[in-house]
PDB file of C-alpha atoms in Angstrom:
ATOM      1  CA  MET A  15       4.035  52.916 -44.441  1.00 48.00           C
ATOM      2  CA  ARG A  16       6.295  53.645 -41.444  1.00 47.00           C
ATOM      3  CA  THR A  17       3.231  54.149 -39.268  1.00 44.00           C
ATOM      4  CA  ARG A  18       1.927  50.691 -40.148  1.00 44.00           C
ATOM      5  CA  LYS A  19       5.296  49.071 -39.365  1.00 43.00           C
ATOM      6  CA  ARG A  20       5.498  50.882 -36.022  1.00 42.00           C
ATOM      7  CA  LEU A  21       1.936  49.910 -35.217  1.00 41.00           C
ATOM      8  CA  ALA A  22       2.735  46.285 -36.083  1.00 44.00           C
ATOM      9  CA  LEU A  23       5.878  46.369 -33.917  1.00 42.00           C
ATOM     10  CA  VAL A  24       4.039  47.938 -30.978  1.00 42.00           C
ATOM     11  CA  THR A  25       1.197  45.435 -31.312  1.00 45.00           C
ATOM     12  CA  SER A  26       3.694  42.544 -31.417  1.00 45.00           C
ATOM     13  CA  ALA A  27       5.550  43.868 -28.371  1.00 44.00           C
ATOM     14  CA  VAL A  28       2.305  44.231 -26.412  1.00 42.00           C
ATOM     15  CA  ALA A  29       1.274  40.722 -27.411  1.00 44.00           C
ATOM     16  CA  LEU A  30       4.657  39.338 -26.326  1.00 42.00           C
ATOM     17  CA  GLY A  31       4.512  41.287 -23.071  1.00 44.00           C
ATOM     18  CA  ALA A  32       1.041  39.971 -22.377  1.00 44.00           C
ATOM     19  CA  GLY A  33       2.301  36.471 -23.014  1.00 43.00           C
ATOM     20  CA  LEU A  34       5.087  36.955 -20.495  1.00 35.00           C
ATOM     21  CA  ILE A  35       2.615  38.120 -17.891  1.00 35.00           C
ATOM     22  CA  ILE A  36       0.269  35.192 -18.504  1.00 31.00           C
ATOM     23  CA  THR A  37       2.924  32.483 -18.759  1.00 30.00           C
ATOM     24  CA  PRO A  38       3.890  32.298 -15.060  1.00 31.00           C
ATOM     25  CA  ALA A  39       0.245  31.909 -14.056  1.00 34.00           C
ATOM     26  CA  ALA A  40      -0.218  29.180 -16.652  1.00 32.00           C
ATOM     27  CA  VAL A  41       2.852  27.303 -15.398  1.00 30.00           C
ATOM     28  CA  ALA A  42       1.845  27.425 -11.734  1.00 29.00           C
ATOM     29  CA  THR A  43       0.116  24.151 -10.894  1.00 27.00           C
ATOM     30  CA  PRO A  44      -0.697  22.452  -7.600  1.00 31.00           C
ATOM     31  CA  GLU A  45       2.036  20.209  -6.281  1.00 37.00           C
ATOM     32  CA  ALA A  46       1.795  16.638  -7.490  1.00 41.00           C
ATOM     33  CA  GLU A  47       1.019  13.911  -4.984  1.00 44.00           C
ATOM     34  CA  SER A  48       4.212  12.779  -3.257  1.00 50.00           C
ATOM     35  CA  PRO A  49       5.585   9.336  -4.213  1.00 51.00           C
ATOM     36  CA  ALA A  50       5.101   8.022  -0.665  1.00 56.00           C
ATOM     37  CA  ALA A  51       1.488   9.164  -0.585  1.00 60.00           C
ATOM     38  CA  SER A  52       0.677   7.540  -3.923  1.00 79.00           C
ATOM     39  CA  CYS A  53       2.460   4.337  -2.880  1.00 88.00           C
ATOM     40  CA  LEU A  54       0.723   3.987   0.475  1.00 90.00           C
ATOM     41  CA  GLY A  55      -2.539   5.322  -0.927  1.00 87.00           C
ATOM     42  CA  GLY A  56      -2.632   2.376  -3.327  1.00 87.00           C
ATOM     43  CA  ALA A  57      -2.231  -0.220  -0.560  1.00 93.00           C
ATOM     44  CA  TRP A  58      -4.516  -3.251  -0.419  1.00 92.00           C
ATOM     45  CA  LYS A  59      -5.756  -5.356   2.505  1.00 96.00           C
ATOM     46  CA  TYR A  60      -4.416  -8.711   3.557  1.00 95.00           C
ATOM     47  CA  ASP A  61      -6.279 -11.172   5.782  1.00 96.00           C
ATOM     48  CA  LYS A  62      -4.478 -14.295   7.001  1.00 95.00           C
ATOM     49  CA  ALA A  63      -6.832 -16.902   8.412  1.00 95.00           C
ATOM     50  CA  PRO A  64      -5.895 -19.001  11.461  1.00 95.00           C
ATOM     51  CA  GLY A  65      -4.049 -22.138  10.333  1.00 94.00           C
ATOM     52  CA  GLN A  66      -2.457 -20.426   7.317  1.00 93.00           C
ATOM     53  CA  SER A  67       1.174 -19.393   7.350  1.00 93.00           C
ATOM     54  CA  PHE A  68       1.178 -16.987   4.395  1.00 91.00           C
ATOM     55  CA  VAL A  69      -0.848 -14.553   2.284  1.00 95.00           C
ATOM     56  CA  PRO A  70      -2.136 -14.544  -0.303  1.00 93.00           C
ATOM     57  CA  PRO A  71      -3.359 -18.117   0.258  1.00 86.00           C
ATOM     58  CA  GLY A  72      -2.944 -20.991  -2.168  1.00 81.00           C
ATOM     59  CA  SER A  73      -0.648 -20.571  -5.137  1.00 83.00           C
ATOM     60  CA  ALA A  74      -1.425 -16.875  -5.651  1.00 90.00           C
ATOM     61  CA  PHE A  75       1.107 -14.042  -5.409  1.00 93.00           C
ATOM     62  CA  TYR A  76       1.029 -10.327  -4.835  1.00 94.00           C
ATOM     63  CA  ARG A  77       2.798  -8.257  -7.522  1.00 94.00           C
ATOM     64  CA  THR A  78       4.831  -5.098  -7.137  1.00 94.00           C
ATOM     65  CA  THR A  79       3.523  -2.039  -8.991  1.00 93.00           C
ATOM     66  CA  ASN A  80       4.951   1.130 -10.464  1.00 93.00           C
ATOM     67  CA  ARG A  81       3.606   3.070  -7.446  1.00 91.00           C
ATOM     68  CA  CYS A  82       6.270   1.783  -5.045  1.00 90.00           C
ATOM     69  CA  ALA A  83       9.922   0.795  -5.160  1.00 89.00           C
ATOM     70  CA  ASP A  84       9.595  -0.898  -1.765  1.00 93.00           C
ATOM     71  CA  ILE A  85       7.336  -3.537  -0.237  1.00 96.00           C
ATOM     72  CA  GLN A  86       5.733  -2.285   2.958  1.00 96.00           C
ATOM     73  CA  VAL A  87       3.156  -3.583   5.409  1.00 97.00           C
ATOM     74  CA  LYS A  88       0.972  -1.953   8.019  1.00 97.00           C
ATOM     75  CA  ALA A  89      -0.107  -4.712  10.392  1.00 97.00           C
ATOM     76  CA  SER A  90      -3.270  -4.221  12.434  1.00 97.00           C
ATOM     77  CA  ASN A  91      -1.445  -5.682  15.460  1.00 95.00           C
ATOM     78  CA  SER A  92       2.246  -6.267  16.049  1.00 95.00           C
ATOM     79  CA  THR A  93       3.330  -9.399  14.185  1.00 94.00           C
ATOM     80  CA  VAL A  94       6.375 -11.238  12.890  1.00 96.00           C
ATOM     81  CA  ILE A  95       6.453 -11.243   9.068  1.00 96.00           C
ATOM     82  CA  GLN A  96       8.830 -12.584   6.468  1.00 97.00           C
ATOM     83  CA  LEU A  97       8.882 -11.299   2.877  1.00 97.00           C
ATOM     84  CA  CYS A  98       9.301 -13.964   0.196  1.00 96.00           C
ATOM     85  CA  TYR A  99       9.498 -13.422  -3.560  1.00 96.00           C
ATOM     86  CA  LEU A 100      10.282 -15.127  -6.841  1.00 95.00           C
ATOM     87  CA  LYS A 101      13.576 -14.177  -8.397  1.00 93.00           C
ATOM     88  CA  ASN A 102      13.237 -13.695 -12.169  1.00 91.00           C
ATOM     89  CA  HIS A 103       9.589 -14.914 -12.055  1.00 89.00           C
ATOM     90  CA  ASP A 104      10.938 -18.435 -11.518  1.00 89.00           C
ATOM     91  CA  LEU A 105       9.152 -20.801  -9.086  1.00 88.00           C
ATOM     92  CA  GLU A 106      12.468 -22.591  -8.537  1.00 91.00           C
ATOM     93  CA  GLN A 107      14.136 -19.362  -7.345  1.00 92.00           C
ATOM     94  CA  ARG A 108      12.252 -18.525  -4.162  1.00 93.00           C
ATOM     95  CA  VAL A 109      13.920 -16.004  -1.889  1.00 94.00           C
ATOM     96  CA  CYS A 110      12.828 -15.231   1.678  1.00 96.00           C
ATOM     97  CA  LYS A 111      14.272 -12.357   3.660  1.00 95.00           C
ATOM     98  CA  GLY A 112      14.730 -12.543   7.429  1.00 95.00           C
ATOM     99  CA  GLU A 113      11.806 -12.264   9.814  1.00 95.00           C
ATOM    100  CA  VAL A 114      10.959  -8.778  11.059  1.00 96.00           C
ATOM    101  CA  THR A 115       8.507  -7.488  13.617  1.00 96.00           C
ATOM    102  CA  ALA A 116       5.958  -5.173  12.073  1.00 96.00           C
ATOM    103  CA  PRO A 117       4.495  -2.961  14.804  1.00 95.00           C
ATOM    104  CA  GLY A 118       0.744  -2.578  14.811  1.00 95.00           C
ATOM    105  CA  GLY A 119      -0.632   0.559  13.165  1.00 96.00           C
ATOM    106  CA  SER A 120       2.517   1.827  11.435  1.00 96.00           C
ATOM    107  CA  TRP A 121       4.235   1.122   8.129  1.00 96.00           C
ATOM    108  CA  LYS A 122       7.205  -1.244   8.046  1.00 96.00           C
ATOM    109  CA  ILE A 123       9.447  -1.640   4.991  1.00 96.00           C
ATOM    110  CA  LEU A 124      10.120  -5.325   4.321  1.00 96.00           C
ATOM    111  CA  GLY A 125      12.178  -4.959   1.149  1.00 95.00           C
ATOM    112  CA  THR A 126      13.582  -2.202  -1.055  1.00 93.00           C
ATOM    113  CA  ASP A 127      14.344  -1.520  -4.724  1.00 90.00           C
ATOM    114  CA  PHE A 128      11.973  -4.012  -6.363  1.00 92.00           C
ATOM    115  CA  LYS A 129      11.185  -3.796 -10.067  1.00 93.00           C
ATOM    116  CA  ASP A 130       7.567  -3.701 -11.237  1.00 93.00           C
ATOM    117  CA  GLY A 131       5.842  -7.071 -11.538  1.00 94.00           C
ATOM    118  CA  VAL A 132       7.832  -9.061  -8.955  1.00 95.00           C
ATOM    119  CA  GLU A 133       5.671 -11.835  -7.459  1.00 96.00           C
ATOM    120  CA  PHE A 134       5.809 -11.979  -3.666  1.00 96.00           C
ATOM    121  CA  TRP A 135       4.000 -13.285  -0.608  1.00 96.00           C
ATOM    122  CA  LEU A 136       4.112 -12.737   3.154  1.00 97.00           C
ATOM    123  CA  ARG A 137       4.913 -15.520   5.629  1.00 96.00           C
ATOM    124  CA  PHE A 138       3.792 -15.153   9.240  1.00 95.00           C
ATOM    125  CA  GLY A 139       5.450 -16.483  12.381  1.00 89.00           C
ATOM    126  CA  ASN A 140       2.165 -17.069  14.234  1.00 89.00           C
ATOM    127  CA  VAL A 141       0.214 -19.627  12.206  1.00 90.00           C
ATOM    128  CA  SER A 142      -2.631 -20.037  14.711  1.00 93.00           C
ATOM    129  CA  ALA A 143      -3.699 -16.355  14.799  1.00 93.00           C
ATOM    130  CA  ARG A 144      -5.683 -14.352  12.277  1.00 95.00           C
ATOM    131  CA  LYS A 145      -3.572 -11.485  10.917  1.00 96.00           C
ATOM    132  CA  THR A 146      -4.834  -8.463   9.011  1.00 96.00           C
ATOM    133  CA  GLY A 147      -3.323  -5.299   7.644  1.00 97.00           C
ATOM    134  CA  LEU A 148      -2.292  -3.452   4.502  1.00 96.00           C
ATOM    135  CA  VAL A 149       0.350  -4.120   1.851  1.00 96.00           C
ATOM    136  CA  ALA A 150       1.880  -1.464  -0.390  1.00 95.00           C
ATOM    137  CA  ALA A 151       4.120  -2.488  -3.265  1.00 94.00           C
TER     138      ALA A 151
END
């Protein structure tokens, strides 16, 4: 009887020890994608036609997502941009931040700490030129 109990205890201890050896390997996972990479990786293109002053055109809006807390642009060429958005999803509460120069080829933060689902648009200082780039929000 004592032999069976000892055998059961030894078997349990070996099983526990094996679990301890395996556990660290099971916990080790590749690093998750950084928040900045997932935010910028989800960017979409904008294309402002000559004669337009904002994108998206018409009565459409861009919407912030859960990928980013900020609204950023990467203009193809240096351009003056103004971020505008609806406060509380209300068309009567339009807010436009000051104009900023977004250098060509690098990311520029236009606004910070936006909740998910905020409707926004970009207003451009040069109406006559075509403007292209990326938006991350």
